[in-house]
Tab-separated table of C-alpha atoms and ligand atoms in Angstrom:
chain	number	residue	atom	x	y	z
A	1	UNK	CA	-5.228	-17.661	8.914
A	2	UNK	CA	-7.735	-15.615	6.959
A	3	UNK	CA	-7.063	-13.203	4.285
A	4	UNK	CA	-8.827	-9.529	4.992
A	5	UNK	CA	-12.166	-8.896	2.892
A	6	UNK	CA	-11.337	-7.285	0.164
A	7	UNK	CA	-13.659	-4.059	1.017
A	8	UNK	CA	-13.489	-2.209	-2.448
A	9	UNK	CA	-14.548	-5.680	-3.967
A	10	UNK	CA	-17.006	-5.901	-1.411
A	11	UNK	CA	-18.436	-2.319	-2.169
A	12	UNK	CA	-18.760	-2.794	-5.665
A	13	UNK	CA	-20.255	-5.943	-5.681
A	14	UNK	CA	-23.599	-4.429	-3.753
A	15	UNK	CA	-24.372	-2.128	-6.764
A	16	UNK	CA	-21.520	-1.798	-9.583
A	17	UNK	CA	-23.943	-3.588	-12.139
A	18	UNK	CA	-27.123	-1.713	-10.758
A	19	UNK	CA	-26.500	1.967	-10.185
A	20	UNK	CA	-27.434	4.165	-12.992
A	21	UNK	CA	-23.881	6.449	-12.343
A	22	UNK	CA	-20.770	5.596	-11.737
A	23	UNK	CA	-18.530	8.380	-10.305
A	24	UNK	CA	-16.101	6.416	-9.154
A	25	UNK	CA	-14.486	3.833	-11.499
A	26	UNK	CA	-11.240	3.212	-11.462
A	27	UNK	CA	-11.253	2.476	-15.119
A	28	UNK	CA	-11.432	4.153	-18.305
A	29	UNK	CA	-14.438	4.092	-20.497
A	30	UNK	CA	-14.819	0.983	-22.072
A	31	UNK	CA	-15.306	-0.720	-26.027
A	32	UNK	CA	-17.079	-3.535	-27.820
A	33	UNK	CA	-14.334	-6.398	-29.239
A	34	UNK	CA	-16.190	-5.399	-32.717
A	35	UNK	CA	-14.615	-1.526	-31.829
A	36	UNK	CA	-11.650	-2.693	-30.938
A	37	UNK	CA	-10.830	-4.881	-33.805
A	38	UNK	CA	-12.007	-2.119	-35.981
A	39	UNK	CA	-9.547	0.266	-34.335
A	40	UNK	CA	-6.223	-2.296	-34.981
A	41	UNK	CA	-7.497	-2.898	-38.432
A	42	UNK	CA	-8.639	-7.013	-37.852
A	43	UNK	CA	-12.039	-8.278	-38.211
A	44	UNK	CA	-14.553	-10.472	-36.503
A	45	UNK	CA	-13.711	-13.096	-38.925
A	46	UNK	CA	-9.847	-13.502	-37.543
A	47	UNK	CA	-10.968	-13.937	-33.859
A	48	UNK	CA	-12.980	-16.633	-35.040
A	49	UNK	CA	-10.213	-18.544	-36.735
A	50	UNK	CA	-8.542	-18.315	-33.160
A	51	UNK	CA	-7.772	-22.301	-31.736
A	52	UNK	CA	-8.591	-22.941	-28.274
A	53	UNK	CA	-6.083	-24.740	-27.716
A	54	UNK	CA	-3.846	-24.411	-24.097
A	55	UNK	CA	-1.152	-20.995	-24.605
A	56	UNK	CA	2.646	-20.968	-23.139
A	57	UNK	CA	2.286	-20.465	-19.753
A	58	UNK	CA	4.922	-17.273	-19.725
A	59	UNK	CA	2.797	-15.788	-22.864
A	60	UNK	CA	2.842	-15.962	-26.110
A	61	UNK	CA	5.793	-14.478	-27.390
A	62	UNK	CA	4.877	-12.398	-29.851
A	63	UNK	CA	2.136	-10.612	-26.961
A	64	UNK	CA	5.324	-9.966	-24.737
A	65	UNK	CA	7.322	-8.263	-27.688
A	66	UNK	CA	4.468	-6.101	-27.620
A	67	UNK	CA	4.623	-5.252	-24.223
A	68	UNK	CA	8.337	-4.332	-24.306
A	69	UNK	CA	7.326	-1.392	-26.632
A	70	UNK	CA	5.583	0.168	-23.331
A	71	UNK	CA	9.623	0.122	-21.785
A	72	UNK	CA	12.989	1.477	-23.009
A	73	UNK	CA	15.288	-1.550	-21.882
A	74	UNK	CA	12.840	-4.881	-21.164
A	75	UNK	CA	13.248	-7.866	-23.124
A	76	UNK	CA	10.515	-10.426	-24.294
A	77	UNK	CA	11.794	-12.898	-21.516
A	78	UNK	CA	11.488	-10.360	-18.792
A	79	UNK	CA	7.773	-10.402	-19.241
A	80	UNK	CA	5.485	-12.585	-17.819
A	81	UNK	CA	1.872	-12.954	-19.326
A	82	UNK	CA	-1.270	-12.489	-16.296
A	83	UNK	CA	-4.503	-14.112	-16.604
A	84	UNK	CA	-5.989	-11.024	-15.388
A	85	UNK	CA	-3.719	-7.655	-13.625
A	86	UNK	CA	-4.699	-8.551	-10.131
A	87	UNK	CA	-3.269	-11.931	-10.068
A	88	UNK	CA	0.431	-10.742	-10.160
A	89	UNK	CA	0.127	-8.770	-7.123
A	90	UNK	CA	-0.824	-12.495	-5.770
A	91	UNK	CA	2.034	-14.425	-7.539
A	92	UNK	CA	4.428	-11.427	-6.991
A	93	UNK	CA	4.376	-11.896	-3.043
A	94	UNK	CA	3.929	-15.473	-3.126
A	95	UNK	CA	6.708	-16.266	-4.610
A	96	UNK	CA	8.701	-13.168	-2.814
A	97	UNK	CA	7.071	-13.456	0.605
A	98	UNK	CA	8.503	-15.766	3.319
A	99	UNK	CA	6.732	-15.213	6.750
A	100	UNK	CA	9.215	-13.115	9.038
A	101	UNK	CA	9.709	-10.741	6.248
A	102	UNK	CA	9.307	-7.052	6.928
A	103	UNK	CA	7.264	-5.452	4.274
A	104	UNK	CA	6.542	-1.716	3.392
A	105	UNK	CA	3.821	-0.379	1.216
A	106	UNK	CA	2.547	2.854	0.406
A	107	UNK	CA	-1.174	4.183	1.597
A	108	UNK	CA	-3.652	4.573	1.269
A	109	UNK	CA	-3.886	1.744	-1.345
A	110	UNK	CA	-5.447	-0.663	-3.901
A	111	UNK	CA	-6.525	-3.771	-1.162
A	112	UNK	CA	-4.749	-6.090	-2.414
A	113	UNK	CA	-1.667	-4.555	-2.289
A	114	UNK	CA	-1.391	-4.735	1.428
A	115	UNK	CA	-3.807	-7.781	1.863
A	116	UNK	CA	-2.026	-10.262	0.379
A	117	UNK	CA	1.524	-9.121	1.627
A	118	UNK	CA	0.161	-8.659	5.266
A	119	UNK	CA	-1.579	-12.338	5.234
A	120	UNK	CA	1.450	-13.270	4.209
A	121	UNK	CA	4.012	-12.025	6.612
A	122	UNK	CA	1.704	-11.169	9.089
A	123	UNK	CA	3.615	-7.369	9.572
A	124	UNK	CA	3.277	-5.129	6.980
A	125	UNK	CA	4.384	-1.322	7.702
A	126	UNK	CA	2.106	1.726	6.013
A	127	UNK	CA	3.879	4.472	4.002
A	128	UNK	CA	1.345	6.838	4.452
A	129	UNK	CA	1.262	9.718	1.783
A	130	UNK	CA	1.046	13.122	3.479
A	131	UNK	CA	-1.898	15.582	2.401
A	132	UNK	CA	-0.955	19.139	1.769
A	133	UNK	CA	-2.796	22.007	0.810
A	134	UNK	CA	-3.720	20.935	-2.220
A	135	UNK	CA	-2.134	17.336	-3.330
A	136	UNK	CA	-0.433	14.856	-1.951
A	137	UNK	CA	3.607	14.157	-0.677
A	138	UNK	CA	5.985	11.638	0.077
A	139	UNK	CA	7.701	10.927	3.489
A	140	UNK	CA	10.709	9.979	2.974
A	141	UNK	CA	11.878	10.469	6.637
A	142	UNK	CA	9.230	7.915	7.774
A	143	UNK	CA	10.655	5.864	5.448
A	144	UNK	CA	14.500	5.786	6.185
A	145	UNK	CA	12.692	5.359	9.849
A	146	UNK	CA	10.866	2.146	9.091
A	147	UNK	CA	13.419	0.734	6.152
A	148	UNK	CA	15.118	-2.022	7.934
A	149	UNK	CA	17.225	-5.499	7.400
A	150	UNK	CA	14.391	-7.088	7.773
A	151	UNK	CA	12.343	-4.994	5.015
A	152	UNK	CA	12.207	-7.302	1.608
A	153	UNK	CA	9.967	-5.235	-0.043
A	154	UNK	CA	8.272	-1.696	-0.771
A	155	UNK	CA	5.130	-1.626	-2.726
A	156	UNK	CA	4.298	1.414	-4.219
A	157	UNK	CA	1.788	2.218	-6.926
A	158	UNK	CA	2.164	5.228	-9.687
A	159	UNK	CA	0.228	6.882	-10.350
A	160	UNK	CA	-1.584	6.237	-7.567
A	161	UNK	CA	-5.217	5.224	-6.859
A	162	UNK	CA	-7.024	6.428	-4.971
A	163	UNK	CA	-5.205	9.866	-4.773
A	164	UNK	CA	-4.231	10.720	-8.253
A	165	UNK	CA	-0.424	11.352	-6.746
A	166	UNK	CA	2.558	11.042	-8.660
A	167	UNK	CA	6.196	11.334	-7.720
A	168	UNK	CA	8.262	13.763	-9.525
A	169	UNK	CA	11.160	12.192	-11.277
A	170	UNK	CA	13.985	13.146	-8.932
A	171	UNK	CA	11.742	11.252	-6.187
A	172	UNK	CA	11.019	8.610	-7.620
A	173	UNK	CA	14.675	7.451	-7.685
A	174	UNK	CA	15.112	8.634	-4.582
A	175	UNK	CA	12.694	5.865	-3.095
A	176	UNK	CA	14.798	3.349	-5.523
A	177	UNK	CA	17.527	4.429	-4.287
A	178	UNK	CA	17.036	3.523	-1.295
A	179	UNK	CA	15.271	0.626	-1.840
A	180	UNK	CA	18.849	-0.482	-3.253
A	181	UNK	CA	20.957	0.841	-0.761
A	182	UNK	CA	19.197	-1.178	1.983
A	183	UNK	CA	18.679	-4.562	-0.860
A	184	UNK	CA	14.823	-4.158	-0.860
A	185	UNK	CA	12.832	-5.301	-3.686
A	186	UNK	CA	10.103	-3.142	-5.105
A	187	UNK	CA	6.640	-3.761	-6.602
A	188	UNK	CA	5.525	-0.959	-8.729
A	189	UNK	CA	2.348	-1.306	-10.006
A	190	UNK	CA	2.188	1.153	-12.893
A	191	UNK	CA	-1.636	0.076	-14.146
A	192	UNK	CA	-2.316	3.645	-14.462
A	193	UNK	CA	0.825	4.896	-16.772
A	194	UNK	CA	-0.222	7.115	-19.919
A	195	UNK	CA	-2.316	8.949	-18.018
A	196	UNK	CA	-0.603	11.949	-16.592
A	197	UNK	CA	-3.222	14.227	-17.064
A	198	UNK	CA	-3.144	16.894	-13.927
A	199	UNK	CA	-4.555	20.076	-14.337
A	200	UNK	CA	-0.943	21.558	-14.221
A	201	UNK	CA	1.819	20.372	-15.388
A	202	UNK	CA	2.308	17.021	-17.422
A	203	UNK	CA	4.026	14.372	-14.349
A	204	UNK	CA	5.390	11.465	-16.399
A	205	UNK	CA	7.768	9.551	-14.998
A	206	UNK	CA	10.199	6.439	-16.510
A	207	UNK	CA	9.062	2.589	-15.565
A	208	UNK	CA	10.802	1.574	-12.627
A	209	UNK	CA	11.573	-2.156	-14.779
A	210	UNK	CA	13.815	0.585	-16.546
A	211	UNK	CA	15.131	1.920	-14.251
A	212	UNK	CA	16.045	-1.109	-11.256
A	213	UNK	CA	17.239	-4.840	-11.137
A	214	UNK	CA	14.614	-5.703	-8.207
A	215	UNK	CA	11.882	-4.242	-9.788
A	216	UNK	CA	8.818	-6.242	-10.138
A	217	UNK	CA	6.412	-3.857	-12.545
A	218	UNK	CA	2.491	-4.575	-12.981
A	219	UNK	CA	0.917	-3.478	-15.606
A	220	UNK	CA	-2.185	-4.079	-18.018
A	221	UNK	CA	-4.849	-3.240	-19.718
A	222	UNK	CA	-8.075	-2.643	-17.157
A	223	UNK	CA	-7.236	0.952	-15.979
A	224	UNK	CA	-5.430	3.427	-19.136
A	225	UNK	CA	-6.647	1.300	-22.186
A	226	UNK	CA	-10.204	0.512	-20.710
A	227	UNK	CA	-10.328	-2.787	-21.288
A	228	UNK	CA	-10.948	-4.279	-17.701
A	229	UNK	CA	-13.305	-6.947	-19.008
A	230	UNK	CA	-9.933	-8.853	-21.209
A	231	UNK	CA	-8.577	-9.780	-17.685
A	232	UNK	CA	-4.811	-8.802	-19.634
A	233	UNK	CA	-1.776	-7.931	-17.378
A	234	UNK	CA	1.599	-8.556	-17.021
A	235	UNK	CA	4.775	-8.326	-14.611
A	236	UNK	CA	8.016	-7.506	-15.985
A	237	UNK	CA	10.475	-8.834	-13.497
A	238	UNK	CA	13.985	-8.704	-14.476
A	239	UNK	CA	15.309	-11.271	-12.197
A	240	UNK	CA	14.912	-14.465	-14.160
A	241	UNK	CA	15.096	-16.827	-10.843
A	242	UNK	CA	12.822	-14.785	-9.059
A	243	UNK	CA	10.609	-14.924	-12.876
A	244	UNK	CA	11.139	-19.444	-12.678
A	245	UNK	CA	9.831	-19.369	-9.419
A	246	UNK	CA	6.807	-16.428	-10.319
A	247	UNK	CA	5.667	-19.068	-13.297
A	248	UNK	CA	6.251	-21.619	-10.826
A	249	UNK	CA	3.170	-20.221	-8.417
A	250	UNK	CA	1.234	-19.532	-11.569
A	251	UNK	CA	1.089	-23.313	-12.501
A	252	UNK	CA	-1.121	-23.454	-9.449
A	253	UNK	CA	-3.066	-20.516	-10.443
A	254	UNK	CA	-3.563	-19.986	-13.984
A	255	UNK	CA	-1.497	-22.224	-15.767
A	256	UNK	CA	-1.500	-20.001	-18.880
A	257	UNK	CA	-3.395	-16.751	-20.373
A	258	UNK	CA	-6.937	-17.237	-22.712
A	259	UNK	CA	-6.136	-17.572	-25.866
A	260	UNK	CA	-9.112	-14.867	-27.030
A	261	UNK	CA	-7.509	-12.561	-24.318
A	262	UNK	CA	-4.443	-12.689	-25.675
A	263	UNK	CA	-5.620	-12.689	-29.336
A	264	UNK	CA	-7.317	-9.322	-28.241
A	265	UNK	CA	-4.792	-7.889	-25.880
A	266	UNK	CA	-2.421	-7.816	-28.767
A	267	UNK	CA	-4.874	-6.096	-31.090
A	268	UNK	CA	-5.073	-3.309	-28.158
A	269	UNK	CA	-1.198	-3.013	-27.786
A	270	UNK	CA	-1.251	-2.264	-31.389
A	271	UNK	CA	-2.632	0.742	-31.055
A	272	UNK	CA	-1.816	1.450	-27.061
A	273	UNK	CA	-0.964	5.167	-28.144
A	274	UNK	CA	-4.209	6.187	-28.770
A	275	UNK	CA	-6.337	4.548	-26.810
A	276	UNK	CA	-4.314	6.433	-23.844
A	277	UNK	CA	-5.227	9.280	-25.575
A	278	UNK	CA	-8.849	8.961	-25.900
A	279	UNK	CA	-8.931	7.682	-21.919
A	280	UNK	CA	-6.059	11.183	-20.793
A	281	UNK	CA	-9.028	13.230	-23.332
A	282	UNK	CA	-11.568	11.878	-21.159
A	283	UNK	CA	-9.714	12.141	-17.847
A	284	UNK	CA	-8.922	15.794	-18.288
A	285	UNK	CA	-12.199	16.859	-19.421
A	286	UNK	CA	-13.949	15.314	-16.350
A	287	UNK	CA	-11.640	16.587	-14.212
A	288	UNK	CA	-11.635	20.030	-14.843
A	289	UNK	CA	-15.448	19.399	-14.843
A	290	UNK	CA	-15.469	18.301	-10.871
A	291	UNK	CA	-12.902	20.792	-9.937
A	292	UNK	CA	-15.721	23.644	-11.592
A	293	UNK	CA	-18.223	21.590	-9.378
A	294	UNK	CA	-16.209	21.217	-6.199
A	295	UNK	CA	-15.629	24.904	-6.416
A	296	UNK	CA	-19.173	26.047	-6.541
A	297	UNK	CA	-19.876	23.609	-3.427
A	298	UNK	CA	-17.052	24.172	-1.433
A	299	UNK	CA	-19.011	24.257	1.952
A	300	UNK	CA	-19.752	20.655	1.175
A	301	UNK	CA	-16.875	18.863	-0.625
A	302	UNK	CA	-13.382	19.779	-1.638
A	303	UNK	CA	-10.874	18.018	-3.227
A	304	UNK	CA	-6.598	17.573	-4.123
A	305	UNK	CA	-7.345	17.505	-7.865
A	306	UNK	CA	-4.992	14.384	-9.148
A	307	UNK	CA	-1.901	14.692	-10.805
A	308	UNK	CA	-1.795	11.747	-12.776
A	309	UNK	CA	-4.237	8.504	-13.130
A	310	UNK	CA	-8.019	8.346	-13.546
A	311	UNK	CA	-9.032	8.396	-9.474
A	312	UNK	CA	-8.757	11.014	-7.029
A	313	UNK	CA	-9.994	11.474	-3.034
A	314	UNK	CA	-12.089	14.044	-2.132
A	315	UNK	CA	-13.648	15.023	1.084
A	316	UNK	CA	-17.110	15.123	1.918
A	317	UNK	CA	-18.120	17.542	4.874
A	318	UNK	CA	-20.643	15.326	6.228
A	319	UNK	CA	-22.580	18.313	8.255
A	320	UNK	CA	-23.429	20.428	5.406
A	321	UNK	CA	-25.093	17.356	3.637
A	322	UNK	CA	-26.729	15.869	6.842
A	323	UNK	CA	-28.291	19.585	7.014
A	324	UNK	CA	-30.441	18.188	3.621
A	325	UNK	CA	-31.259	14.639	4.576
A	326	UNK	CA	-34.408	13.500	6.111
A	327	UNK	CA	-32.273	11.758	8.282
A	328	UNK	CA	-29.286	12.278	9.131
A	329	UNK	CA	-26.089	9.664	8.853
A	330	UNK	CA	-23.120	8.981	10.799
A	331	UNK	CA	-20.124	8.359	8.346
A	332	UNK	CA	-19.314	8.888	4.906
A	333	UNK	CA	-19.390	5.482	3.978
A	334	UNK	CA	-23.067	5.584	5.272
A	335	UNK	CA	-23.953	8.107	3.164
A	336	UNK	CA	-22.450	6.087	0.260
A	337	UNK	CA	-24.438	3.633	0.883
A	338	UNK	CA	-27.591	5.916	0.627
A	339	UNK	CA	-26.782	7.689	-2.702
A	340	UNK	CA	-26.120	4.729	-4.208
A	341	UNK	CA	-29.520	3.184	-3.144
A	342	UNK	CA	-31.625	5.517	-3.221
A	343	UNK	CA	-30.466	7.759	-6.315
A	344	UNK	CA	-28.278	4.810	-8.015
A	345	UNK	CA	-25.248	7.262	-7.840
A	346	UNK	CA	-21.853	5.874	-6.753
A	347	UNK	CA	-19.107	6.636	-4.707
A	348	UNK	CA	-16.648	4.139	-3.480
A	349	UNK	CA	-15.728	5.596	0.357
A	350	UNK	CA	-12.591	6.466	0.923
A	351	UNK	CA	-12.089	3.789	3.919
A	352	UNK	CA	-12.175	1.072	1.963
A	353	UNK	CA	-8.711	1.853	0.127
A	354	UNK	CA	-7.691	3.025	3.849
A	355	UNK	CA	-8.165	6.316	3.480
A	356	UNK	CA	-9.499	9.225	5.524
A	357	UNK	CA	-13.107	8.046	6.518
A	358	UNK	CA	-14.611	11.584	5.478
A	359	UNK	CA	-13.084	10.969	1.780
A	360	UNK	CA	-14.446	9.421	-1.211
A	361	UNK	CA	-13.210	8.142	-4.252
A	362	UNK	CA	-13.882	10.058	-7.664
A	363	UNK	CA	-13.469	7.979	-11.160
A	364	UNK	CA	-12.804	10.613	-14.136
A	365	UNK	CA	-12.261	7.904	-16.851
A	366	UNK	CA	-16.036	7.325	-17.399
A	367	UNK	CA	-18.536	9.029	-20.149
A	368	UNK	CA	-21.596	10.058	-18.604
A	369	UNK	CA	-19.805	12.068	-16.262
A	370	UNK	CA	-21.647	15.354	-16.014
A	371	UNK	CA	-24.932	13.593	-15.931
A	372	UNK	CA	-23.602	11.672	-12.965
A	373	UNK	CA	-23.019	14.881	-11.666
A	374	UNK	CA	-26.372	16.728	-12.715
A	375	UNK	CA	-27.488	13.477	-10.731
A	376	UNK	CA	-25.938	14.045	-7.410
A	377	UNK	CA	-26.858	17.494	-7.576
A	378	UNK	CA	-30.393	17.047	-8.612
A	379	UNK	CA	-30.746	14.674	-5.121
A	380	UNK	CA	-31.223	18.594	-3.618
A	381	UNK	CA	-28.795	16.900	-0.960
A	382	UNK	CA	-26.240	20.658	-2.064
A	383	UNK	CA	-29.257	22.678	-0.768
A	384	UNK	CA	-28.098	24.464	1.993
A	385	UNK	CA	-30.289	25.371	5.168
B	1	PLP	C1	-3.687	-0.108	-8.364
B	1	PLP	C2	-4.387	-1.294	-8.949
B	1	PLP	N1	-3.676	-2.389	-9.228
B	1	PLP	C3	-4.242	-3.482	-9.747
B	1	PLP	C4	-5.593	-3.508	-10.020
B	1	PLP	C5	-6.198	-4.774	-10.560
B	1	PLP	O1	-6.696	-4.648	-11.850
B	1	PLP	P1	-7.729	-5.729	-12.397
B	1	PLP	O2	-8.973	-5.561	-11.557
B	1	PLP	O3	-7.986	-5.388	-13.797
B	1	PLP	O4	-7.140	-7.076	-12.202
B	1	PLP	C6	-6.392	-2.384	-9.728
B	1	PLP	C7	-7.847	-2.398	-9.968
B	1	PLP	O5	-8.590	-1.570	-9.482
B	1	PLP	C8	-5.752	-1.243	-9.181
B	1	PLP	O6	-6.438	-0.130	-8.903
């Protein structure tokens, strides 16, 4: 049986190293290792003395007791060490996965969060979030409908990309509640914590590895701390057979984390606190920026600003900008295609996280934002007719 493509990957890969503007990255903005040493107070010179040696295959130690300063109650050997974030959403339902297990996940969603689990167990039920007016909700009735003995697992993501949405506290253990009442685990990827930075109110909520036994929490260093090129993650998972038999899939995977990634990672977890800060800075500026834009265009897009997280949908009203092309196109995703060919501007569509086909994905973590802007606007495709 064939996994399903992973379409974001797929997107990306046609012009993520090519097109001048990126206005839709899921990541924050970026540093040299020469910044980032600078920042934790090491130099060039103590990378180099780094041996190249093989690395314990859980992590090194000292790396996970910097991880458990991110939680209020996880221990060094709850935390397993990733060769890159992505790769414990593989191990994770590997090793929980068998293949007449019923699985639940919320969408839209990250691809591999459903790919993996649905290739997997071949049934894999969607959690849809709910628009309203102006964000995003949680169903729990269609969830106490589809929650069933058969359900091992909920997959949820918070804050959540590609809608910005994040629970409030009092639902979020709700859904672990009754993930426990009805023995489910959950997978919470939390890549996207530290930045609660809606326009209203601040939306944090605790780690669900704080919070429940059958938690299996993702987390690293691509997304909040902009450092997507180190390949760092983790999983804390709490359950130490269900951990022996995680680092038992990752012998056939990984084996063990790079020794400069982890020499680096640690330097970043160091000073975690304000590199969240500079990415929330840069999130909140951009998005107040696009919801300025969005409301002086509001024939042509409009938007449920995020709450928390550096991504966030909006929706394109295809008519108004087929009114300003030479020639018209049939989908959103078409006209993705087009700005990002012909004006080197990009937008991830919506449909490729399984969202609404007239939506698109907007990246706030990046500098250059209002030029990418000025850019989309200076295509003349806003010109109404
Ligand atoms: C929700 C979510 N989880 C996991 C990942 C994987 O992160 P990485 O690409 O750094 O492995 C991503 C990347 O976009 C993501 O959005």
């Amino acid at each position: 049986m064939k996994i399903k493509p992973f379409s974001t990957e797929l997107f990306f890969a046609l012009y993520e190293f090519t097109a001048a503007h990126m206005l839709s990255s899921s990541d924050c903005e970026t540093m040299s290792v020469g910044e980032l040493l600078q920042k934790s107070g090491r130099s060039a010179s103590d990378l180099g003395q780094l041996q190249l040696g093989y690395t314990e295959s859980q992590g090194n130690p000292a790396y996970r007791k910097l991880v458990c300063q991110l939680y209020q109650d996880v221990t060094p050997e709850d935390v397993v060490i990733l060769t890159s974030p992505v790769e414990g959403i593989y191990l994770t339902m590997q090793t929980l996965l068998n293949p007449a297990d019923h699985v639940i996940a919320l969408g839209p969603a990250y691809d591999a969060l459903h790919n993996v689990a649905e290739h997997l167990c071949g049934q894999l039920d969607l959690w849809q979030l709910q628009p309203t007016s102006t964000s995003w909700q949680l169903d729990f009735d269609s969830l106490n409908l589809m929650i069933s003995p058969r359900t091992r697992l909920i997959i949820v993501n918070f804050p959540h990309n590609p809608t910005g949405f994040q629970p409030t506290p009092e639902e979020f253990h709700l859904l672990l509640q009754i993930a426990e009442e009805n023995d489910c685990w959950v997978f919470c990827d939390e890549i996207y914590r530290g930045l609660e930075t809606g326009l209203q109110e601040q939306l944090s909520i605790p780690s669900a590895a704080d919070c429940f036994e059958k938690a299996i929490v993702l987390n690293g260093l691509s997304k909040t701390y902009g450092l997507p090129g180190l390949r760092a993650g983790w999983l804390v998972v709490r359950d130490s057979a269900l951990r022996n038999q995680l680092i038992g899939w990752k012998h056939y995977t990984t084996i063990c984390p790079s020794a400069p990634t982890e020499f680096l990672a640690m330097q970043a977890l160091q000073v975690h606190k304000q590199l969240a800060i500079d990415s929330s800075q840069l999130v909140a500026a951009n998005l107040r920026e696009f919801d300025a834009f969005v409301q002086q265009y509001p024939g042509h897009i409009r938007w449920r600003a995020p709450q928390a997280g550096s991504t966030a949908l909006a929706e394109i009203r295809l008519d108004a900008f087929n009114g300003a092309l030479p020639e018209p196109v049939d989908t959103v995703s078409d006209y993705c295609h087009l700005l990002a060919k012909q004006h080197g501007i990009l937008l991830l569509p919506g449909v490729c996280l399984g969202g609404p086909a007239n939506s698109v994905r907007i990246g706030l973590g990046r500098r250059g934002f209002s030029t990418a802007l000025q850019a989309w606007r200076a295509t003349g495709h806003f010109l109404s007719h």
